[in-house]
Short mmCIF file of C-alpha atoms in Angstrom, two decimals:
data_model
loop_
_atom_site.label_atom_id
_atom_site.label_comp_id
_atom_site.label_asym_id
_atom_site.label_seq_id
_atom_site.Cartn_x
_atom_site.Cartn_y
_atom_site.Cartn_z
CA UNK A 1 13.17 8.94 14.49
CA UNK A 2 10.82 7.82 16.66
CA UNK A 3 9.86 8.46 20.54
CA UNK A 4 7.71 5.77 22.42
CA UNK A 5 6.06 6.87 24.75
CA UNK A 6 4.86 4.60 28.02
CA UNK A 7 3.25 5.26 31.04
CA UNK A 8 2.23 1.73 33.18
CA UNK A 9 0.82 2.39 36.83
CA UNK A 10 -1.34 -0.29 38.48
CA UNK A 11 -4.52 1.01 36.85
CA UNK A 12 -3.77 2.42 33.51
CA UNK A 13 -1.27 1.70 30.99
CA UNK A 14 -0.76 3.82 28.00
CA UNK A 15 1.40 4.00 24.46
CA UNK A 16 2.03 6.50 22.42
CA UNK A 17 3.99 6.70 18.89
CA UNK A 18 4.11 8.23 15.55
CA UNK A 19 3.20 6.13 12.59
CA UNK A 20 5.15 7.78 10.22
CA UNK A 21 7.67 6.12 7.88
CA UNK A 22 10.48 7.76 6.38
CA UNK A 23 13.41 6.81 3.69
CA UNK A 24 16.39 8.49 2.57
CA UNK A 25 16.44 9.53 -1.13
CA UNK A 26 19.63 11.30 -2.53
CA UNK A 27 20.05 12.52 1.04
CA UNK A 28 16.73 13.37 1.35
CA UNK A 29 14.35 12.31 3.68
CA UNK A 30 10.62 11.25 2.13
CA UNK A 31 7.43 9.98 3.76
CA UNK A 32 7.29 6.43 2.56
CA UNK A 33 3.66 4.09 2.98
CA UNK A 34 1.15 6.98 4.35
CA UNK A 35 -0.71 4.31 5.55
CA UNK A 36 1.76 2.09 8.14
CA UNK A 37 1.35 1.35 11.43
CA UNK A 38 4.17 0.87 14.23
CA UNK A 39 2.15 -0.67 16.84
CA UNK A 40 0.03 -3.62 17.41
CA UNK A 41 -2.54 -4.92 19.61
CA UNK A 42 -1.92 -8.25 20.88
CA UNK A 43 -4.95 -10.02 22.87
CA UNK A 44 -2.73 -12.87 25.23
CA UNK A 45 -4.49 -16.22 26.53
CA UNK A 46 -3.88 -14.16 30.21
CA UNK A 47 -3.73 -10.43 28.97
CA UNK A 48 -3.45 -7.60 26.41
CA UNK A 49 -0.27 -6.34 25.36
CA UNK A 50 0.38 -2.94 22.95
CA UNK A 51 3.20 -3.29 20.81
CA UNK A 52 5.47 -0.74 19.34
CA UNK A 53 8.36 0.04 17.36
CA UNK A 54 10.73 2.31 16.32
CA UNK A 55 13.89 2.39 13.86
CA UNK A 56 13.86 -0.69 11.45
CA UNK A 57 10.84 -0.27 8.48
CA UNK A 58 11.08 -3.57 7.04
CA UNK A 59 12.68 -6.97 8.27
CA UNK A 60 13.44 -9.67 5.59
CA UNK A 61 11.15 -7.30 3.42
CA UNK A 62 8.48 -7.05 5.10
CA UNK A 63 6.41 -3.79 7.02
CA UNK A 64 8.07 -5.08 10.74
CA UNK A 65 4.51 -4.65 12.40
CA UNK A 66 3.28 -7.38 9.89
CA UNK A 67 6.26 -8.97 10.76
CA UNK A 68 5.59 -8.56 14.07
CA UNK A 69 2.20 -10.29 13.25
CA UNK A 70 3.82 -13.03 11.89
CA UNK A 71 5.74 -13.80 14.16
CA UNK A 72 2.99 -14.05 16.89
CA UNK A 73 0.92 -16.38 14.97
CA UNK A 74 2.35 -18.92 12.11
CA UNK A 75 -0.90 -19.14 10.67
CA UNK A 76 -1.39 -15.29 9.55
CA UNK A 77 -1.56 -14.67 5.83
CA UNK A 78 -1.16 -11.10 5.53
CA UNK A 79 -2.88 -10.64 1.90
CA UNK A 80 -0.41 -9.64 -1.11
CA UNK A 81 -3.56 -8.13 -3.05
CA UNK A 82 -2.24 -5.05 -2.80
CA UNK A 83 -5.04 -4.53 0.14
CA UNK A 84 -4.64 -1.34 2.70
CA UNK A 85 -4.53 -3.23 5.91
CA UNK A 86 -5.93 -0.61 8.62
CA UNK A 87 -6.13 -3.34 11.31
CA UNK A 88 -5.35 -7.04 10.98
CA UNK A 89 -7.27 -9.42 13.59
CA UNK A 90 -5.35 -12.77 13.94
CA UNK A 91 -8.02 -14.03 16.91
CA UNK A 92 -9.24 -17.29 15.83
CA UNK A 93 -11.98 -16.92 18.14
CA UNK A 94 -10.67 -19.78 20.46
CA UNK A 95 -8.63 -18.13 23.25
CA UNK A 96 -6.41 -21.61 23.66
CA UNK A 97 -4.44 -20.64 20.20
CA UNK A 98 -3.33 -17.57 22.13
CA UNK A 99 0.26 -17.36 23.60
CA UNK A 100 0.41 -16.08 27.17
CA UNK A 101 2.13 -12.84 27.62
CA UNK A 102 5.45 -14.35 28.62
CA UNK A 103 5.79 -16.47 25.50
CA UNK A 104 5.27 -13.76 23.28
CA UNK A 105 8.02 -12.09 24.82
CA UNK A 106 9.92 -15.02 24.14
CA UNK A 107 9.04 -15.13 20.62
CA UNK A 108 9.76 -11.68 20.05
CA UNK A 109 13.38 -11.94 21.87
CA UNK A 110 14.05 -15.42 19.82
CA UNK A 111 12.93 -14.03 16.13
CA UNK A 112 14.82 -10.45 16.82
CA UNK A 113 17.96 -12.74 18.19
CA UNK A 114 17.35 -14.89 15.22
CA UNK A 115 17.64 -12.39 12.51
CA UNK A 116 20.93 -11.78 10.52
CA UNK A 117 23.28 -8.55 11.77
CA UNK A 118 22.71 -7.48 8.53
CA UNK A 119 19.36 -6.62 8.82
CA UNK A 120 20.60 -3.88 11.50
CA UNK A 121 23.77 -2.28 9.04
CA UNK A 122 21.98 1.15 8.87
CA UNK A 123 19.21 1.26 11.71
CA UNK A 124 18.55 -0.46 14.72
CA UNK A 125 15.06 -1.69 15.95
CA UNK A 126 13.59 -2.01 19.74
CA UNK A 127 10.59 -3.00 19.83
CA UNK A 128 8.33 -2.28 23.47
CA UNK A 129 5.78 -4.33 24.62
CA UNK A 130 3.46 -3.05 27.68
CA UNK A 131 0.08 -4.80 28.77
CA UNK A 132 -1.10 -6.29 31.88
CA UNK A 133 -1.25 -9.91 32.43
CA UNK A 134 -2.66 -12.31 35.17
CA UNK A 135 -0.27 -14.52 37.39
CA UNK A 136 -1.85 -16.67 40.37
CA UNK A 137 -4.85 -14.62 40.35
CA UNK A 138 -2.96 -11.21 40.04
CA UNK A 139 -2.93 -8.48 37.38
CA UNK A 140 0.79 -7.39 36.55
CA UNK A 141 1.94 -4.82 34.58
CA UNK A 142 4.05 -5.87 31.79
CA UNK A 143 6.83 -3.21 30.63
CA UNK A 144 9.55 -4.26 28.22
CA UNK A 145 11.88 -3.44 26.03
CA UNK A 146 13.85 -5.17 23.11
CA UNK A 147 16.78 -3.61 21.19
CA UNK A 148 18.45 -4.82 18.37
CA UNK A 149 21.14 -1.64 17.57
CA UNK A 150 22.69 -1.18 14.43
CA UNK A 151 26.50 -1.80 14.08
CA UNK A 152 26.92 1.80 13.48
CA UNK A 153 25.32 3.54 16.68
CA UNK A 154 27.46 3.74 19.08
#
């Protein structure tokens, strides 16, 4: 299991996470993809935001940070070359293909409501997303989080 941790005060905001995944094999548990990530950097047209994780692995078959990704920009090709991805920059280099911080919120909230029950049967996901963004010339802190539980937590 996994423990997010997030501290957000007006000058310093900070996320903390494992990056280990596990699986259950014959009712054990194993360390599965030594080299996965649960949290993202996400550079908004009017902030940054850090994005984390925990519960879910893979949505729809896919490592959930790169589906994350995806999800944040259309155009990403994540390469199936069998390449170790150690960071994944999605900047274009033109800041107006950027969402804002509130629409990638949105996105998040509409692709996680989107997604079958199924995906959730065994494990839940929520997903936090912290940052700073600017609104009529202010910095705000951003501090959110999105669950998804599985059927069976109660």
């Amino acid at each position: 299991m996994t423990l997010i941790i997030t501290l957000a005060t007006p000058m310093l905001i900070v996320q903390a996470g494992d990056r280990l995944l596990t699986q259950n094999v014959n009712g054990r548990t194993q360390q599965f993809d030594e080299k996965s990530n649960k949290s993202l950097i996400y550079e908004a047209f009017n902030g940054l935001l850090a994005i984390s994780y925990r519960g879910k692995a893979f949505i729809q078959g896919k490592p959930t940070d790169e589906w994350i990704a995806e999800q944040l920009n259309s155009h990403l090709k994540i390469p199936s070359d069998g390449t170790d991805l150690w960071s994944l920059q999605m900047a274009t280099g033109r800041p107006c293909n950027l969402l804002t911080c509130d629409r990638v919120i949105k996105v998040l909230r509409e692709s996680l409501s989107s997604l079958a029950k199924s995906e959730f049967i065994q494990t839940g996901l929520t997903v936090v997303i912290t940052g700073w963004k600017e609104k009529k010339k202010r910095i705000e802190n951003v501090l959110i989080e999105i669950t998804s539980e599985s059927p069976l937590v109660s």
